[in-house]
mmCIF file of C-alpha atoms in Angstrom:
data_model
loop_
_atom_site.group_PDB
_atom_site.id
_atom_site.type_symbol
_atom_site.label_atom_id
_atom_site.label_comp_id
_atom_site.label_asym_id
_atom_site.label_seq_id
_atom_site.Cartn_x
_atom_site.Cartn_y
_atom_site.Cartn_z
ATOM 1 C CA MET A 1 38.354 -301.004 71.262
ATOM 2 C CA SER A 2 39.269 -302.728 74.262
ATOM 3 C CA SER A 3 40.667 -301.258 77.468
ATOM 4 C CA SER A 4 44.052 -302.662 78.724
ATOM 5 C CA SER A 5 46.874 -305.385 78.571
ATOM 6 C CA SER A 6 44.053 -307.626 80.172
ATOM 7 C CA PRO A 7 40.761 -307.461 77.966
ATOM 8 C CA GLY A 8 38.867 -307.186 81.421
ATOM 9 C CA HIS A 9 40.686 -304.161 82.972
ATOM 10 C CA ALA A 10 39.088 -300.764 83.076
ATOM 11 C CA SER A 11 41.966 -298.500 82.591
ATOM 12 C CA SER A 12 42.825 -296.693 79.203
ATOM 13 C CA ASN A 13 44.858 -298.437 76.762
ATOM 14 C CA PRO A 14 48.490 -298.775 77.852
ATOM 15 C CA TRP A 15 49.876 -298.948 74.250
ATOM 16 C CA LEU A 16 48.634 -295.495 73.368
ATOM 17 C CA GLU A 17 49.763 -294.353 76.618
ATOM 18 C CA ALA A 18 53.222 -295.501 76.061
ATOM 19 C CA ILE A 19 53.206 -293.718 72.717
ATOM 20 C CA ALA A 20 52.235 -290.544 74.405
ATOM 21 C CA ARG A 21 55.167 -291.034 76.996
ATOM 22 C CA ARG A 22 57.740 -291.333 74.144
ATOM 23 C CA GLY A 23 56.868 -287.865 73.191
ATOM 24 C CA VAL A 24 55.087 -288.289 69.959
ATOM 25 C CA GLY A 25 52.571 -285.632 70.847
ATOM 26 C CA GLY A 26 55.357 -283.101 70.752
ATOM 27 C CA LEU A 27 55.638 -283.490 67.050
ATOM 28 C CA GLY A 28 52.290 -281.762 66.705
ATOM 29 C CA ARG A 29 53.422 -278.486 67.447
ATOM 30 C CA TRP A 30 55.918 -278.334 64.666
ATOM 31 C CA TRP A 31 54.853 -281.108 62.374
ATOM 32 C CA PRO A 32 51.114 -281.595 62.687
ATOM 33 C CA GLU A 33 51.077 -283.364 59.231
ATOM 34 C CA VAL A 34 53.498 -286.120 60.630
ATOM 35 C CA SER A 35 51.542 -286.397 63.974
ATOM 36 C CA GLY A 36 48.254 -286.653 61.847
ATOM 37 C CA TRP A 37 49.524 -289.230 59.719
ATOM 38 C CA LEU A 38 50.684 -291.286 62.675
ATOM 39 C CA GLY A 39 47.467 -290.662 64.477
ATOM 40 C CA PHE A 40 45.347 -291.913 61.578
ATOM 41 C CA GLN A 41 47.464 -294.984 61.226
ATOM 42 C CA LEU A 42 46.518 -295.734 64.941
ATOM 43 C CA PHE A 43 43.052 -294.920 64.075
ATOM 44 C CA SER A 44 43.079 -297.490 61.294
ATOM 45 C CA THR A 45 45.590 -300.107 62.056
ATOM 46 C CA PRO A 46 44.920 -302.470 65.065
ATOM 47 C CA ILE A 47 47.776 -304.362 66.788
ATOM 48 C CA ARG A 48 47.155 -307.905 66.260
ATOM 49 C CA GLY A 49 47.600 -310.288 69.139
ATOM 50 C CA TYR A 50 48.251 -307.346 71.411
ATOM 51 C CA TYR A 51 46.122 -309.071 74.304
ATOM 52 C CA LYS A 52 46.906 -312.465 75.717
ATOM 53 C CA ILE A 53 44.086 -314.814 75.564
ATOM 54 C CA PRO A 54 43.544 -316.737 78.819
ATOM 55 C CA ALA A 55 43.713 -320.533 78.907
ATOM 56 C CA ALA A 56 39.919 -320.660 79.695
ATOM 57 C CA ASP A 57 39.133 -318.587 76.762
ATOM 58 C CA GLN A 58 41.226 -320.679 74.347
ATOM 59 C CA ALA A 59 39.489 -323.878 75.821
ATOM 60 C CA VAL A 60 36.085 -322.120 74.657
ATOM 61 C CA LEU A 61 37.364 -321.411 71.352
ATOM 62 C CA ALA A 62 38.865 -324.996 70.856
ATOM 63 C CA ARG A 63 35.508 -326.465 71.230
ATOM 64 C CA ALA A 64 33.971 -324.596 68.503
ATOM 65 C CA GLN A 65 33.968 -325.618 64.860
ATOM 66 C CA SER A 66 36.680 -323.170 63.398
ATOM 67 C CA VAL A 67 35.926 -321.968 59.854
ATOM 68 C CA LYS A 68 37.981 -319.716 57.416
ATOM 69 C CA LEU A 69 35.468 -317.622 55.545
ATOM 70 C CA HIS A 70 36.895 -316.274 52.337
ATOM 71 C CA THR A 71 35.233 -313.015 51.152
ATOM 72 C CA TRP A 72 35.860 -309.537 49.645
ATOM 73 C CA ILE A 73 36.351 -306.469 51.957
ATOM 74 C CA ASP A 74 36.247 -303.205 49.895
ATOM 75 C CA GLN A 75 37.648 -305.419 46.735
ATOM 76 C CA ARG A 76 40.341 -306.991 48.676
ATOM 77 C CA ARG A 77 40.372 -310.595 49.542
ATOM 78 C CA CYS A 78 39.910 -311.416 53.153
ATOM 79 C CA ALA A 79 39.979 -314.657 55.079
ATOM 80 C CA LEU A 80 37.847 -314.252 58.108
ATOM 81 C CA GLN A 81 37.999 -316.456 61.057
ATOM 82 C CA VAL A 82 34.990 -317.661 62.317
ATOM 83 C CA TYR A 83 34.073 -319.959 65.482
ATOM 84 C CA VAL A 84 30.690 -321.998 65.254
ATOM 85 C CA TRP A 85 29.157 -323.600 68.605
ATOM 86 C CA GLY A 86 25.693 -325.431 68.386
ATOM 87 C CA ASP A 87 23.437 -327.084 65.843
ATOM 88 C CA ARG A 88 22.609 -325.173 62.606
ATOM 89 C CA ASP A 89 18.733 -325.595 63.142
ATOM 90 C CA ARG A 90 19.036 -323.330 66.308
ATOM 91 C CA PRO A 91 18.373 -319.713 66.152
ATOM 92 C CA THR A 92 21.820 -317.878 65.623
ATOM 93 C CA VAL A 93 23.457 -315.307 67.653
ATOM 94 C CA LEU A 94 26.476 -313.538 66.361
ATOM 95 C CA LEU A 95 29.185 -312.302 68.496
ATOM 96 C CA LEU A 96 31.500 -309.441 67.561
ATOM 97 C CA HIS A 97 34.596 -308.196 69.568
ATOM 98 C CA GLY A 98 36.044 -304.661 70.104
ATOM 99 C CA TRP A 99 39.068 -303.010 68.640
ATOM 100 C CA MET A 100 42.412 -304.835 68.895
ATOM 101 C CA SER A 101 40.749 -307.800 70.463
ATOM 102 C CA SER A 102 39.372 -311.059 69.071
ATOM 103 C CA SER A 103 36.394 -313.605 69.547
ATOM 104 C CA ALA A 104 38.102 -314.678 72.805
ATOM 105 C CA GLN A 105 36.850 -311.534 74.434
ATOM 106 C CA MET A 106 33.324 -312.796 74.007
ATOM 107 C CA THR A 107 33.735 -316.208 75.216
ATOM 108 C CA ALA A 108 31.880 -315.886 78.335
ATOM 109 C CA LEU A 109 28.592 -315.373 76.561
ATOM 110 C CA VAL A 110 28.858 -318.862 74.576
ATOM 111 C CA GLU A 111 27.746 -321.375 77.174
ATOM 112 C CA PRO A 112 25.012 -319.610 78.491
ATOM 113 C CA LEU A 113 23.724 -318.667 74.982
ATOM 114 C CA LEU A 114 24.022 -322.397 74.092
ATOM 115 C CA ALA A 115 22.249 -323.308 77.394
ATOM 116 C CA ALA A 116 19.477 -321.087 76.240
ATOM 117 C CA GLY A 117 19.051 -322.937 73.035
ATOM 118 C CA PHE A 118 21.102 -320.961 70.659
ATOM 119 C CA ARG A 119 23.804 -321.426 67.991
ATOM 120 C CA VAL A 120 26.613 -319.289 68.734
ATOM 121 C CA ILE A 121 28.738 -317.637 66.224
ATOM 122 C CA ALA A 122 31.814 -315.554 66.746
ATOM 123 C CA LEU A 123 33.652 -313.540 64.333
ATOM 124 C CA ASP A 124 37.285 -312.077 64.439
ATOM 125 C CA GLY A 125 36.922 -308.814 62.635
ATOM 126 C CA PRO A 126 39.089 -307.945 59.635
ATOM 127 C CA ALA A 127 42.757 -307.122 60.825
ATOM 128 C CA HIS A 128 41.774 -308.966 64.001
ATOM 129 C CA GLY A 129 42.705 -312.246 65.605
ATOM 130 C CA GLY A 130 42.931 -314.857 63.005
ATOM 131 C CA SER A 131 41.367 -312.765 60.102
ATOM 132 C CA SER A 132 43.435 -311.294 57.410
ATOM 133 C CA LEU A 133 44.030 -307.650 56.256
ATOM 134 C CA VAL A 134 46.127 -305.115 58.184
ATOM 135 C CA GLN A 135 43.872 -301.930 58.203
ATOM 136 C CA THR A 136 40.094 -301.784 59.126
ATOM 137 C CA ASN A 137 37.278 -299.770 59.797
ATOM 138 C CA LEU A 138 33.613 -299.866 60.870
ATOM 139 C CA ARG A 139 32.330 -300.547 57.225
ATOM 140 C CA HIS A 140 34.855 -303.391 57.000
ATOM 141 C CA PHE A 141 33.319 -304.771 60.064
ATOM 142 C CA GLY A 142 29.935 -304.406 58.701
ATOM 143 C CA GLN A 143 30.985 -306.254 55.563
ATOM 144 C CA ALA A 144 32.146 -308.906 57.482
ATOM 145 C CA ILE A 145 28.933 -309.342 59.331
ATOM 146 C CA LYS A 146 27.257 -309.815 55.971
ATOM 147 C CA ALA A 147 29.712 -312.437 54.756
ATOM 148 C CA VAL A 148 28.718 -314.455 58.031
ATOM 149 C CA MET A 149 24.933 -314.102 56.973
ATOM 150 C CA ARG A 150 25.581 -314.970 53.755
ATOM 151 C CA GLN A 151 27.336 -318.104 54.602
ATOM 152 C CA PHE A 152 25.412 -319.451 57.711
ATOM 153 C CA GLY A 153 22.067 -318.066 57.273
ATOM 154 C CA PRO A 154 19.883 -315.302 58.983
ATOM 155 C CA LEU A 155 20.575 -314.233 62.291
ATOM 156 C CA HIS A 156 18.147 -314.268 65.423
ATOM 157 C CA SER A 157 20.241 -311.535 67.050
ATOM 158 C CA PHE A 158 23.578 -309.739 67.352
ATOM 159 C CA ILE A 159 25.826 -309.038 70.406
ATOM 160 C CA GLY A 160 28.694 -306.599 70.001
ATOM 161 C CA HIS A 161 31.176 -304.806 72.318
ATOM 162 C CA SER A 162 32.702 -301.543 71.714
ATOM 163 C CA PHE A 163 33.900 -301.056 67.906
ATOM 164 C CA GLY A 164 32.139 -304.294 67.009
ATOM 165 C CA ALA A 165 29.023 -302.982 68.454
ATOM 166 C CA ALA A 166 28.991 -299.814 66.574
ATOM 167 C CA SER A 167 29.526 -301.503 63.262
ATOM 168 C CA SER A 168 26.335 -303.144 63.454
ATOM 169 C CA LEU A 169 24.657 -299.616 63.418
ATOM 170 C CA VAL A 170 26.856 -298.412 60.625
ATOM 171 C CA LEU A 171 25.885 -301.586 58.701
ATOM 172 C CA LEU A 172 21.898 -301.205 59.183
ATOM 173 C CA TYR A 173 22.238 -297.435 58.391
ATOM 174 C CA GLU A 174 24.225 -297.512 55.223
ATOM 175 C CA ASP A 175 23.321 -300.623 53.629
ATOM 176 C CA VAL A 176 19.697 -300.974 52.364
ATOM 177 C CA ALA A 177 19.902 -304.600 51.792
ATOM 178 C CA VAL A 178 20.428 -305.168 55.525
ATOM 179 C CA THR A 179 17.021 -304.285 57.469
ATOM 180 C CA PRO A 180 16.128 -304.972 60.834
ATOM 181 C CA GLN A 181 14.162 -307.963 59.630
ATOM 182 C CA ILE A 182 17.483 -309.362 58.567
ATOM 183 C CA LEU A 183 19.262 -308.231 61.717
ATOM 184 C CA PRO A 184 16.495 -308.134 64.007
ATOM 185 C CA ARG A 185 17.652 -307.453 67.377
ATOM 186 C CA LEU A 186 20.918 -305.723 68.533
ATOM 187 C CA THR A 187 22.748 -305.892 71.913
ATOM 188 C CA LEU A 188 25.292 -303.017 72.232
ATOM 189 C CA ILE A 189 27.711 -303.213 75.143
ATOM 190 C CA ALA A 190 30.232 -300.284 75.682
ATOM 191 C CA SER A 191 29.477 -298.925 72.491
ATOM 192 C CA PRO A 192 30.658 -295.268 71.558
ATOM 193 C CA ALA A 193 27.975 -292.927 70.237
ATOM 194 C CA GLU A 194 30.340 -290.921 68.192
ATOM 195 C CA THR A 195 33.064 -291.940 65.750
ATOM 196 C CA GLN A 196 34.604 -288.672 66.325
ATOM 197 C CA PHE A 197 34.964 -289.523 69.960
ATOM 198 C CA MET A 198 37.243 -292.584 68.888
ATOM 199 C CA MET A 199 39.583 -290.041 66.970
ATOM 200 C CA GLN A 200 39.889 -287.776 69.969
ATOM 201 C CA VAL A 201 40.962 -290.761 72.175
ATOM 202 C CA ILE A 202 43.954 -291.425 69.651
ATOM 203 C CA VAL A 203 44.484 -287.566 69.453
ATOM 204 C CA ARG A 204 44.570 -287.398 73.419
ATOM 205 C CA ALA A 205 46.843 -290.319 73.566
ATOM 206 C CA ILE A 206 49.451 -289.096 71.367
ATOM 207 C CA GLY A 207 49.507 -285.670 72.887
ATOM 208 C CA GLY A 208 47.963 -284.184 69.932
ATOM 209 C CA CYS A 209 46.745 -280.580 69.632
ATOM 210 C CA ASP A 210 43.907 -278.988 67.446
ATOM 211 C CA ARG A 211 46.014 -278.802 64.201
ATOM 212 C CA VAL A 212 46.771 -282.655 64.561
ATOM 213 C CA GLU A 213 43.236 -283.421 65.335
ATOM 214 C CA ALA A 214 42.360 -281.076 61.969
ATOM 215 C CA ASN A 215 45.021 -282.855 59.927
ATOM 216 C CA MET A 216 43.285 -286.509 60.922
ATOM 217 C CA ARG A 217 39.840 -285.368 60.151
ATOM 218 C CA GLN A 218 41.167 -284.392 56.642
ATOM 219 C CA ARG A 219 42.565 -287.585 56.270
ATOM 220 C CA PHE A 220 39.295 -289.043 57.222
ATOM 221 C CA LEU A 221 37.462 -287.133 54.517
ATOM 222 C CA ASP A 222 40.061 -288.071 52.012
ATOM 223 C CA ARG A 223 39.771 -291.787 52.916
ATOM 224 C CA TYR A 224 36.077 -292.308 53.006
ATOM 225 C CA GLY A 225 34.504 -289.339 51.132
ATOM 226 C CA GLU A 226 32.505 -287.984 54.296
ATOM 227 C CA PRO A 227 33.359 -286.055 57.242
ATOM 228 C CA ILE A 228 33.747 -287.783 60.273
ATOM 229 C CA GLU A 229 30.833 -286.154 62.056
ATOM 230 C CA SER A 230 28.535 -287.831 59.524
ATOM 231 C CA PHE A 231 29.502 -291.181 61.269
ATOM 232 C CA SER A 232 27.316 -290.294 64.341
ATOM 233 C CA LEU A 233 26.136 -293.690 65.797
ATOM 234 C CA SER A 234 23.376 -291.987 67.991
ATOM 235 C CA LYS A 235 22.019 -290.293 64.880
ATOM 236 C CA MET A 236 22.102 -293.473 63.054
ATOM 237 C CA ALA A 237 20.212 -295.216 65.582
ATOM 238 C CA SER A 238 17.579 -292.382 65.629
ATOM 239 C CA THR A 239 17.258 -292.518 61.949
ATOM 240 C CA LEU A 240 16.876 -296.126 61.851
ATOM 241 C CA VAL A 241 14.145 -296.212 64.372
ATOM 242 C CA ALA A 242 12.122 -293.406 62.663
ATOM 243 C CA GLU A 243 11.972 -295.485 59.711
ATOM 244 C CA GLN A 244 11.150 -299.044 61.003
ATOM 245 C CA TRP A 245 10.957 -300.740 64.507
ATOM 246 C CA LEU A 246 14.196 -302.008 65.889
ATOM 247 C CA PRO A 247 14.413 -303.618 69.255
ATOM 248 C CA GLY A 248 17.708 -303.194 71.329
ATOM 249 C CA LEU A 249 19.495 -303.540 74.743
ATOM 250 C CA VAL A 250 22.363 -301.072 75.480
ATOM 251 C CA VAL A 251 24.730 -301.878 78.233
ATOM 252 C CA HIS A 252 27.324 -299.419 79.541
ATOM 253 C CA ASP A 253 29.300 -299.269 82.628
ATOM 254 C CA GLN A 254 29.472 -295.968 84.641
ATOM 255 C CA ASP A 255 33.263 -296.611 85.402
ATOM 256 C CA ASP A 256 34.352 -297.269 81.717
ATOM 257 C CA ALA A 257 37.478 -295.274 81.232
ATOM 258 C CA LEU A 258 37.616 -295.761 77.542
ATOM 259 C CA ILE A 259 34.203 -295.038 76.324
ATOM 260 C CA PRO A 260 32.467 -293.061 79.044
ATOM 261 C CA PHE A 261 29.228 -293.864 80.320
ATOM 262 C CA GLU A 262 27.663 -290.763 78.547
ATOM 263 C CA GLN A 263 28.312 -292.243 75.159
ATOM 264 C CA GLY A 264 26.164 -295.477 76.010
ATOM 265 C CA GLU A 265 23.361 -292.863 77.450
ATOM 266 C CA ALA A 266 23.581 -290.795 74.118
ATOM 267 C CA ILE A 267 22.835 -294.061 71.930
ATOM 268 C CA ALA A 268 20.011 -295.077 74.393
ATOM 269 C CA ARG A 269 18.376 -291.572 74.420
ATOM 270 C CA ALA A 270 18.362 -291.722 70.583
ATOM 271 C CA TRP A 271 16.900 -294.991 70.348
ATOM 272 C CA PRO A 272 13.215 -295.272 71.849
ATOM 273 C CA GLY A 273 12.251 -298.777 72.506
ATOM 274 C CA ALA A 274 15.670 -299.848 73.515
ATOM 275 C CA GLU A 275 16.298 -300.978 76.885
ATOM 276 C CA PHE A 276 19.348 -299.464 78.913
ATOM 277 C CA MET A 277 21.103 -301.256 81.426
ATOM 278 C CA ALA A 278 23.737 -299.453 83.591
ATOM 279 C CA THR A 279 26.302 -301.000 85.564
ATOM 280 C CA ALA A 280 29.006 -299.722 87.762
ATOM 281 C CA GLY A 281 32.505 -300.903 88.854
ATOM 282 C CA LEU A 282 33.145 -303.060 85.724
ATOM 283 C CA GLY A 283 34.848 -300.869 83.223
ATOM 284 C CA HIS A 284 35.188 -301.304 79.711
ATOM 285 C CA GLY A 285 36.149 -305.101 79.501
ATOM 286 C CA ASP A 286 34.780 -306.938 82.710
ATOM 287 C CA ILE A 287 31.306 -305.859 81.824
ATOM 288 C CA LEU A 288 31.431 -309.013 79.369
ATOM 289 C CA ARG A 289 32.355 -311.438 82.074
ATOM 290 C CA ASP A 290 29.743 -310.080 84.837
ATOM 291 C CA ALA A 291 27.059 -312.775 85.612
ATOM 292 C CA THR A 292 24.454 -310.200 86.103
ATOM 293 C CA VAL A 293 25.131 -308.650 82.687
ATOM 294 C CA ILE A 294 25.457 -312.025 80.856
ATOM 295 C CA HIS A 295 22.008 -313.069 82.513
ATOM 296 C CA ARG A 296 20.220 -310.085 81.292
ATOM 297 C CA VAL A 297 22.059 -310.315 77.751
ATOM 298 C CA VAL A 298 20.822 -313.864 77.456
ATOM 299 C CA GLN A 299 17.460 -313.378 78.658
ATOM 300 C CA PHE A 300 17.067 -310.521 76.116
ATOM 301 C CA GLN A 301 17.601 -312.746 73.045
ATOM 302 C CA LYS A 302 14.978 -315.159 74.438
ATOM 303 C CA GLU A 303 12.366 -312.543 74.865
ATOM 304 C CA PRO A 304 9.800 -312.243 72.445
ATOM 305 C CA VAL A 305 9.882 -308.889 70.538
ATOM 306 C CA GLN A 306 7.262 -306.574 71.558
ATOM 307 C CA ARG A 307 6.839 -304.879 68.213
ATOM 308 C CA GLU A 308 3.781 -302.704 68.724
ATOM 309 C CA GLN A 309 4.970 -301.411 72.033
ATOM 310 C CA ILE A 310 8.458 -300.521 70.404
ATOM 311 C CA GLN A 311 6.793 -299.015 67.581
ATOM 312 C CA SER A 312 4.307 -296.858 69.776
ATOM 313 C CA GLN A 313 7.464 -295.668 71.696
ATOM 314 C CA GLN A 314 9.190 -294.902 68.718
ATOM 315 C CA ARG A 315 6.238 -292.969 66.965
ATOM 316 C CA GLN A 316 6.022 -290.852 70.365
ATOM 317 C CA PHE A 317 9.668 -289.800 70.260
ATOM 318 C CA HIS A 318 9.798 -288.636 66.813
ATOM 319 C CA HIS A 319 6.316 -286.832 67.378
ATOM 320 C CA ASP A 320 7.896 -285.036 70.339
ATOM 321 C CA HIS A 321 11.125 -284.458 68.479
ATOM 322 C CA ARG A 322 9.346 -282.908 65.581
ATOM 323 C CA ARG A 323 7.335 -280.623 68.020
ATOM 324 C CA SER A 324 10.162 -279.462 69.900
ATOM 325 C CA SER A 325 11.884 -278.615 66.691
ATOM 326 C CA HIS A 326 8.895 -276.623 65.563
ATOM 327 C CA GLU A 327 8.794 -274.774 68.836
ATOM 328 C CA ASN A 328 12.379 -273.914 68.696
ATOM 329 C CA LEU A 329 12.100 -272.744 65.138
ATOM 330 C CA HIS A 330 9.487 -270.209 66.146
ATOM 331 C CA ARG A 331 10.984 -268.757 69.350
#
């Protein structure tokens, strides 16, 4: 997800606001099935090229090796647009953007990461930027991450924004072949904690009611075979660290108007051993261009992983959680 007609602006998505102003939400009172169908389409279908790419970002992309990576996404052919900077013998950092955006959103990180000694790869997610497909979801983004790893080798780390950040947790949680040893450290910037929250953003934008949201939830269940509540990213993070160590950096702005600050806090609370960096005044998009954020993100990629410390924190967290659950059970 991105936040405005300028990828760095902090307001909510004006395209969704325009839909609401046209009175689409009024359909929900009389035809919740129609509004539910429309809402689910918005939930699944990004507008390609909605955000203009600044010349400076285009220049960074132009300096990359541009690769079309052909793969399969849910048994459909997909051509993924990939950008590569730096030599292949360097440790690789993968960048993945948010909803309705592209790799251009992440370009402020490229030069600092190169200067720190990394090879940088940026991926246009399915149905975004220069990649093919029309509709997509978190699992599709995860499959695209796997395709990049197959083609370019193991990753040193992953940096994702919003929807792109969330997809890494889904991939690690659902795919037993992708372990923290293969995707060894995560930086999640402005990530949602609950997939159902993203659906509720759409419902509010179209002025939908409870019946519309119920219709969308049923469509989600029909499409993916699981209720949307099962895609709780904070619970996925908690489950992952219960089973194996996983270092992470969670960054969120207190003035994020699209994915509220509490969403980032929820992920950090569920993820013992992760560092939580709170910012203010940056919103959902400008957080990616802030010098202080960029410096900390780059430094995190360079730091040695304190595996024993992380494991100790995670064991203590789950010991406390089990004790709390036991006490609540016997009250």
